Amino acid sequence: LSPDCSFTCHYRCRALVRLDCSGPPGAGDEDDGNEQALEKDTNVDEPSEWEKAELDQAQVEQRIKEYNSQINSNLFMSLNKDGSYTGFIKVQLKLVRPVSVPATKRVPPLQTGRSGPHVQGVKRRTSFYLPKGTVKHLHILSHTRASEVIDALLRKFTVVDNPRKFALFERSEKDEQVYLRKLADEEQPLRLRLLAGPSEKVLSFVLKENETGEVNWDAFTLPELHNFLRILQREEEEHVRQLRHRYARCRQKMQEAL
């Protein structure tokens, strides 16, 4: 357990983890508690009317000027000659389950020859929990899709898990309630940022696990699928045992009554 940003990993793997962990210890704990209290009521409906609005070139240029005049940092938006625009979005990573990253274990040589020591690299994977409140800024284009943002975030943190295990959500606060909506793969986060303005309460982005009613079995590895099959088999056997026990009790009661 790191004392600086509270990420969790195996003590031998600690030197292999590379994260931009800045800020004092314990930062964000209080916000996380407030977030859980607010996030009891969520909304995953269709985009609102302002999100569906279509802007022409003049409106885009005006919106960019208004956006840049409202921010207090150098994370400006820029209009390109071809009509597209670039800018920054901030994404908060709120992952409950651990993520997998590649690790290279240095294997010491059995013996040293005349040509010097021979070092062999073995490809391995290690898993750890990302720190609470991890935030990443991304510089993207207006036509960058939500699925591409997820891919970029996973590359930034060298996460090797399947991107379909994650989803990008838009988060907004209204009337002391938090509303969440999962973005479709084709939606453009920078366009939503421009339409909403720089306020994080009006709109912010969160990366979470892709919790849907349908399971993407193709997103799991073969060992994971084999584990699922073993778990299902054990659950089935336990369910059958309980049923047989119940019917045996009923049969016994009937025989006693006879």
Short mmCIF file of N, CA and C in Angstrom, two decimals, residues 77-170:
data_model
loop_
_atom_site.label_atom_id
_atom_site.label_comp_id
_atom_site.label_asym_id
_atom_site.label_seq_id
_atom_site.Cartn_x
_atom_site.Cartn_y
_atom_site.Cartn_z
N MET A 77 -9.50 25.76 -25.98
CA MET A 77 -9.91 25.11 -27.21
C MET A 77 -9.44 25.94 -28.39
N SER A 78 -9.11 25.26 -29.48
CA SER A 78 -8.58 25.95 -30.67
C SER A 78 -9.36 25.50 -31.89
N LEU A 79 -9.74 26.46 -32.72
CA LEU A 79 -10.46 26.17 -33.96
C LEU A 79 -9.46 25.96 -35.09
N ASN A 80 -9.63 24.87 -35.85
CA ASN A 80 -8.74 24.57 -36.95
C ASN A 80 -9.30 25.11 -38.27
N LYS A 81 -8.46 25.16 -39.28
CA LYS A 81 -8.86 25.70 -40.57
C LYS A 81 -9.93 24.84 -41.26
N ASP A 82 -9.90 23.54 -40.97
CA ASP A 82 -10.87 22.66 -41.63
C ASP A 82 -12.23 22.63 -40.93
N GLY A 83 -12.39 23.47 -39.91
CA GLY A 83 -13.67 23.53 -39.20
C GLY A 83 -13.72 22.70 -37.94
N SER A 84 -12.78 21.78 -37.77
CA SER A 84 -12.72 21.01 -36.54
C SER A 84 -12.06 21.84 -35.44
N TYR A 85 -12.07 21.33 -34.24
CA TYR A 85 -11.43 22.05 -33.14
C TYR A 85 -10.81 21.05 -32.17
N THR A 86 -9.84 21.51 -31.43
CA THR A 86 -9.14 20.68 -30.45
C THR A 86 -9.28 21.29 -29.07
N GLY A 87 -9.12 20.46 -28.06
CA GLY A 87 -9.23 20.94 -26.69
C GLY A 87 -8.95 19.83 -25.70
N PHE A 88 -9.15 20.15 -24.43
CA PHE A 88 -8.84 19.21 -23.36
C PHE A 88 -10.13 18.77 -22.66
N ILE A 89 -10.16 17.52 -22.27
CA ILE A 89 -11.21 17.03 -21.39
C ILE A 89 -10.54 16.38 -20.18
N LYS A 90 -11.18 16.47 -19.05
CA LYS A 90 -10.69 15.84 -17.83
C LYS A 90 -11.57 14.64 -17.51
N VAL A 91 -10.95 13.50 -17.30
CA VAL A 91 -11.68 12.26 -17.03
C VAL A 91 -11.25 11.74 -15.66
N GLN A 92 -12.24 11.49 -14.81
CA GLN A 92 -11.97 10.88 -13.51
C GLN A 92 -12.17 9.38 -13.61
N LEU A 93 -11.20 8.62 -13.10
CA LEU A 93 -11.27 7.16 -13.15
C LEU A 93 -11.81 6.66 -11.81
N LYS A 94 -13.00 6.07 -11.86
CA LYS A 94 -13.63 5.53 -10.67
C LYS A 94 -13.89 4.04 -10.89
N LEU A 95 -12.81 3.27 -10.79
CA LEU A 95 -12.87 1.83 -11.05
C LEU A 95 -12.91 1.08 -9.73
N VAL A 96 -13.86 0.16 -9.63
CA VAL A 96 -14.01 -0.63 -8.41
C VAL A 96 -13.08 -1.84 -8.44
N ARG A 97 -12.93 -2.44 -9.60
CA ARG A 97 -12.12 -3.64 -9.71
C ARG A 97 -10.69 -3.29 -10.12
N PRO A 98 -9.73 -4.17 -9.84
CA PRO A 98 -8.34 -3.89 -10.22
C PRO A 98 -8.15 -3.97 -11.73
N VAL A 99 -7.09 -3.32 -12.21
CA VAL A 99 -6.75 -3.35 -13.63
C VAL A 99 -5.44 -4.11 -13.79
N SER A 100 -5.22 -4.61 -15.00
CA SER A 100 -4.01 -5.38 -15.29
C SER A 100 -3.05 -4.55 -16.12
N VAL A 101 -1.78 -4.58 -15.73
CA VAL A 101 -0.73 -3.87 -16.46
C VAL A 101 0.40 -4.85 -16.74
N PRO A 102 1.16 -4.63 -17.82
CA PRO A 102 2.27 -5.54 -18.11
C PRO A 102 3.41 -5.32 -17.14
N ALA A 103 4.11 -6.39 -16.83
CA ALA A 103 5.28 -6.31 -15.96
C ALA A 103 6.37 -7.20 -16.54
N THR A 104 7.62 -6.79 -16.42
CA THR A 104 8.75 -7.56 -16.92
C THR A 104 9.61 -7.97 -15.74
N LYS A 105 9.70 -9.25 -15.55
CA LYS A 105 10.51 -9.77 -14.46
C LYS A 105 11.92 -10.06 -14.97
N ARG A 106 12.91 -9.50 -14.30
CA ARG A 106 14.30 -9.72 -14.69
C ARG A 106 14.79 -11.03 -14.09
N VAL A 107 15.12 -11.98 -14.94
CA VAL A 107 15.56 -13.29 -14.48
C VAL A 107 17.07 -13.30 -14.41
N PRO A 108 17.69 -13.56 -13.24
CA PRO A 108 19.15 -13.57 -13.16
C PRO A 108 19.73 -14.73 -13.93
N PRO A 109 20.92 -14.56 -14.51
CA PRO A 109 21.53 -15.63 -15.31
C PRO A 109 22.00 -16.77 -14.42
N LEU A 110 22.00 -17.98 -14.98
CA LEU A 110 22.51 -19.13 -14.24
C LEU A 110 24.01 -19.06 -14.10
N GLN A 111 24.67 -18.51 -15.10
CA GLN A 111 26.12 -18.35 -15.04
C GLN A 111 26.53 -17.21 -15.94
N THR A 112 27.67 -16.63 -15.68
CA THR A 112 28.18 -15.51 -16.45
C THR A 112 29.27 -16.00 -17.39
N GLY A 113 29.07 -15.78 -18.68
CA GLY A 113 30.04 -16.21 -19.67
C GLY A 113 31.05 -15.12 -19.98
N ARG A 114 31.90 -15.38 -20.94
CA ARG A 114 32.92 -14.40 -21.31
C ARG A 114 32.31 -13.17 -21.94
N SER A 115 31.13 -13.30 -22.57
CA SER A 115 30.52 -12.16 -23.24
C SER A 115 29.69 -11.31 -22.29
N GLY A 116 29.74 -11.62 -21.00
CA GLY A 116 28.99 -10.83 -20.02
C GLY A 116 27.72 -11.53 -19.62
N PRO A 117 27.03 -11.01 -18.60
CA PRO A 117 25.80 -11.66 -18.13
C PRO A 117 24.69 -11.61 -19.17
N HIS A 118 23.91 -12.67 -19.21
CA HIS A 118 22.78 -12.76 -20.13
C HIS A 118 21.50 -12.57 -19.33
N VAL A 119 20.72 -11.56 -19.69
CA VAL A 119 19.49 -11.26 -18.96
C VAL A 119 18.31 -11.58 -19.86
N GLN A 120 17.38 -12.34 -19.34
CA GLN A 120 16.21 -12.75 -20.11
C GLN A 120 14.97 -12.05 -19.55
N GLY A 121 14.14 -11.51 -20.44
CA GLY A 121 12.90 -10.84 -20.01
C GLY A 121 11.71 -11.77 -20.17
N VAL A 122 10.91 -11.86 -19.12
CA VAL A 122 9.72 -12.70 -19.15
C VAL A 122 8.50 -11.80 -19.07
N LYS A 123 7.61 -11.92 -20.02
CA LYS A 123 6.40 -11.10 -20.04
C LYS A 123 5.41 -11.63 -19.02
N ARG A 124 4.95 -10.74 -18.16
CA ARG A 124 3.99 -11.11 -17.15
C ARG A 124 2.97 -9.99 -17.02
N ARG A 125 1.89 -10.27 -16.25
CA ARG A 125 0.86 -9.27 -15.98
C ARG A 125 0.69 -9.16 -14.48
N THR A 126 0.45 -7.95 -14.02
CA THR A 126 0.17 -7.73 -12.62
C THR A 126 -1.08 -6.86 -12.50
N SER A 127 -1.80 -6.99 -11.41
CA SER A 127 -3.03 -6.27 -11.21
C SER A 127 -2.93 -5.41 -9.95
N PHE A 128 -3.55 -4.25 -9.98
CA PHE A 128 -3.61 -3.39 -8.81
C PHE A 128 -4.80 -2.46 -8.94
N TYR A 129 -5.17 -1.84 -7.83
CA TYR A 129 -6.28 -0.90 -7.80
C TYR A 129 -5.76 0.51 -8.08
N LEU A 130 -6.40 1.20 -9.00
CA LEU A 130 -6.05 2.60 -9.24
C LEU A 130 -6.46 3.43 -8.03
N PRO A 131 -5.70 4.46 -7.70
CA PRO A 131 -6.03 5.30 -6.54
C PRO A 131 -7.38 5.98 -6.71
N LYS A 132 -8.04 6.23 -5.60
CA LYS A 132 -9.31 6.95 -5.64
C LYS A 132 -9.08 8.37 -6.16
N GLY A 133 -9.99 8.81 -7.00
CA GLY A 133 -9.90 10.18 -7.50
C GLY A 133 -8.84 10.40 -8.55
N THR A 134 -8.35 9.32 -9.19
CA THR A 134 -7.36 9.49 -10.26
C THR A 134 -7.99 10.27 -11.42
N VAL A 135 -7.29 11.31 -11.85
CA VAL A 135 -7.80 12.21 -12.90
C VAL A 135 -6.76 12.31 -14.00
N LYS A 136 -7.22 12.32 -15.25
CA LYS A 136 -6.31 12.46 -16.39
C LYS A 136 -6.89 13.45 -17.39
N HIS A 137 -6.04 14.38 -17.85
CA HIS A 137 -6.43 15.31 -18.91
C HIS A 137 -5.98 14.75 -20.26
N LEU A 138 -6.86 14.83 -21.22
CA LEU A 138 -6.56 14.36 -22.57
C LEU A 138 -6.78 15.48 -23.56
N HIS A 139 -5.85 15.63 -24.50
CA HIS A 139 -5.99 16.60 -25.58
C HIS A 139 -6.53 15.86 -26.79
N ILE A 140 -7.75 16.18 -27.21
CA ILE A 140 -8.42 15.42 -28.25
C ILE A 140 -9.00 16.35 -29.31
N LEU A 141 -9.49 15.75 -30.38
CA LEU A 141 -10.14 16.48 -31.46
C LEU A 141 -11.65 16.47 -31.27
N SER A 142 -12.31 17.36 -31.99
CA SER A 142 -13.77 17.44 -31.89
C SER A 142 -14.44 16.17 -32.38
N HIS A 143 -13.81 15.45 -33.31
CA HIS A 143 -14.42 14.22 -33.83
C HIS A 143 -13.91 12.97 -33.13
N THR A 144 -13.13 13.12 -32.04
CA THR A 144 -12.68 11.96 -31.28
C THR A 144 -13.87 11.31 -30.59
N ARG A 145 -14.01 10.02 -30.75
CA ARG A 145 -15.16 9.30 -30.22
C ARG A 145 -14.89 8.84 -28.78
N ALA A 146 -15.97 8.51 -28.09
CA ALA A 146 -15.86 8.06 -26.70
C ALA A 146 -15.04 6.78 -26.60
N SER A 147 -15.21 5.87 -27.56
CA SER A 147 -14.42 4.64 -27.54
C SER A 147 -12.94 4.92 -27.69
N GLU A 148 -12.58 5.93 -28.49
CA GLU A 148 -11.18 6.30 -28.65
C GLU A 148 -10.62 6.94 -27.39
N VAL A 149 -11.46 7.66 -26.64
CA VAL A 149 -11.02 8.23 -25.36
C VAL A 149 -10.69 7.11 -24.38
N ILE A 150 -11.53 6.07 -24.35
CA ILE A 150 -11.26 4.94 -23.47
C ILE A 150 -9.94 4.27 -23.83
N ASP A 151 -9.72 4.07 -25.14
CA ASP A 151 -8.45 3.46 -25.59
C ASP A 151 -7.26 4.31 -25.17
N ALA A 152 -7.38 5.63 -25.30
CA ALA A 152 -6.28 6.52 -24.95
C ALA A 152 -5.99 6.47 -23.45
N LEU A 153 -7.03 6.43 -22.63
CA LEU A 153 -6.84 6.36 -21.18
C LEU A 153 -6.15 5.06 -20.79
N LEU A 154 -6.55 3.96 -21.38
CA LEU A 154 -5.92 2.68 -21.05
C LEU A 154 -4.46 2.67 -21.47
N ARG A 155 -4.15 3.29 -22.61
CA ARG A 155 -2.74 3.38 -23.03
C ARG A 155 -1.93 4.25 -22.08
N LYS A 156 -2.54 5.34 -21.60
CA LYS A 156 -1.83 6.24 -20.68
C LYS A 156 -1.39 5.51 -19.42
N PHE A 157 -2.25 4.61 -18.93
CA PHE A 157 -1.95 3.87 -17.71
C PHE A 157 -1.43 2.46 -18.01
N THR A 158 -1.11 2.18 -19.27
CA THR A 158 -0.61 0.88 -19.72
C THR A 158 -1.49 -0.28 -19.23
N VAL A 159 -2.79 -0.07 -19.27
CA VAL A 159 -3.74 -1.11 -18.88
C VAL A 159 -3.96 -2.04 -20.07
N VAL A 160 -3.85 -3.33 -19.85
CA VAL A 160 -3.95 -4.30 -20.93
C VAL A 160 -5.32 -5.00 -20.96
N ASP A 161 -6.23 -4.60 -20.08
CA ASP A 161 -7.57 -5.18 -20.10
C ASP A 161 -8.30 -4.76 -21.37
N ASN A 162 -9.28 -5.57 -21.76
CA ASN A 162 -10.06 -5.28 -22.95
C ASN A 162 -10.84 -3.98 -22.76
N PRO A 163 -10.78 -3.04 -23.72
CA PRO A 163 -11.50 -1.76 -23.56
C PRO A 163 -12.99 -1.92 -23.38
N ARG A 164 -13.57 -3.02 -23.86
CA ARG A 164 -15.02 -3.20 -23.72
C ARG A 164 -15.43 -3.46 -22.28
N LYS A 165 -14.47 -3.67 -21.39
CA LYS A 165 -14.79 -3.82 -19.98
C LYS A 165 -15.07 -2.47 -19.31
N PHE A 166 -14.84 -1.36 -20.04
CA PHE A 166 -14.97 -0.02 -19.46
C PHE A 166 -15.96 0.80 -20.28
N ALA A 167 -16.47 1.83 -19.66
CA ALA A 167 -17.41 2.73 -20.32
C ALA A 167 -17.16 4.15 -19.84
N LEU A 168 -17.41 5.11 -20.72
CA LEU A 168 -17.26 6.52 -20.39
C LEU A 168 -18.63 7.10 -20.08
N PHE A 169 -18.76 7.75 -18.94
CA PHE A 169 -20.01 8.33 -18.50
C PHE A 169 -19.89 9.85 -18.44
N GLU A 170 -21.01 10.52 -18.70
CA GLU A 170 -21.09 11.94 -18.41
C GLU A 170 -21.83 12.10 -17.08
#
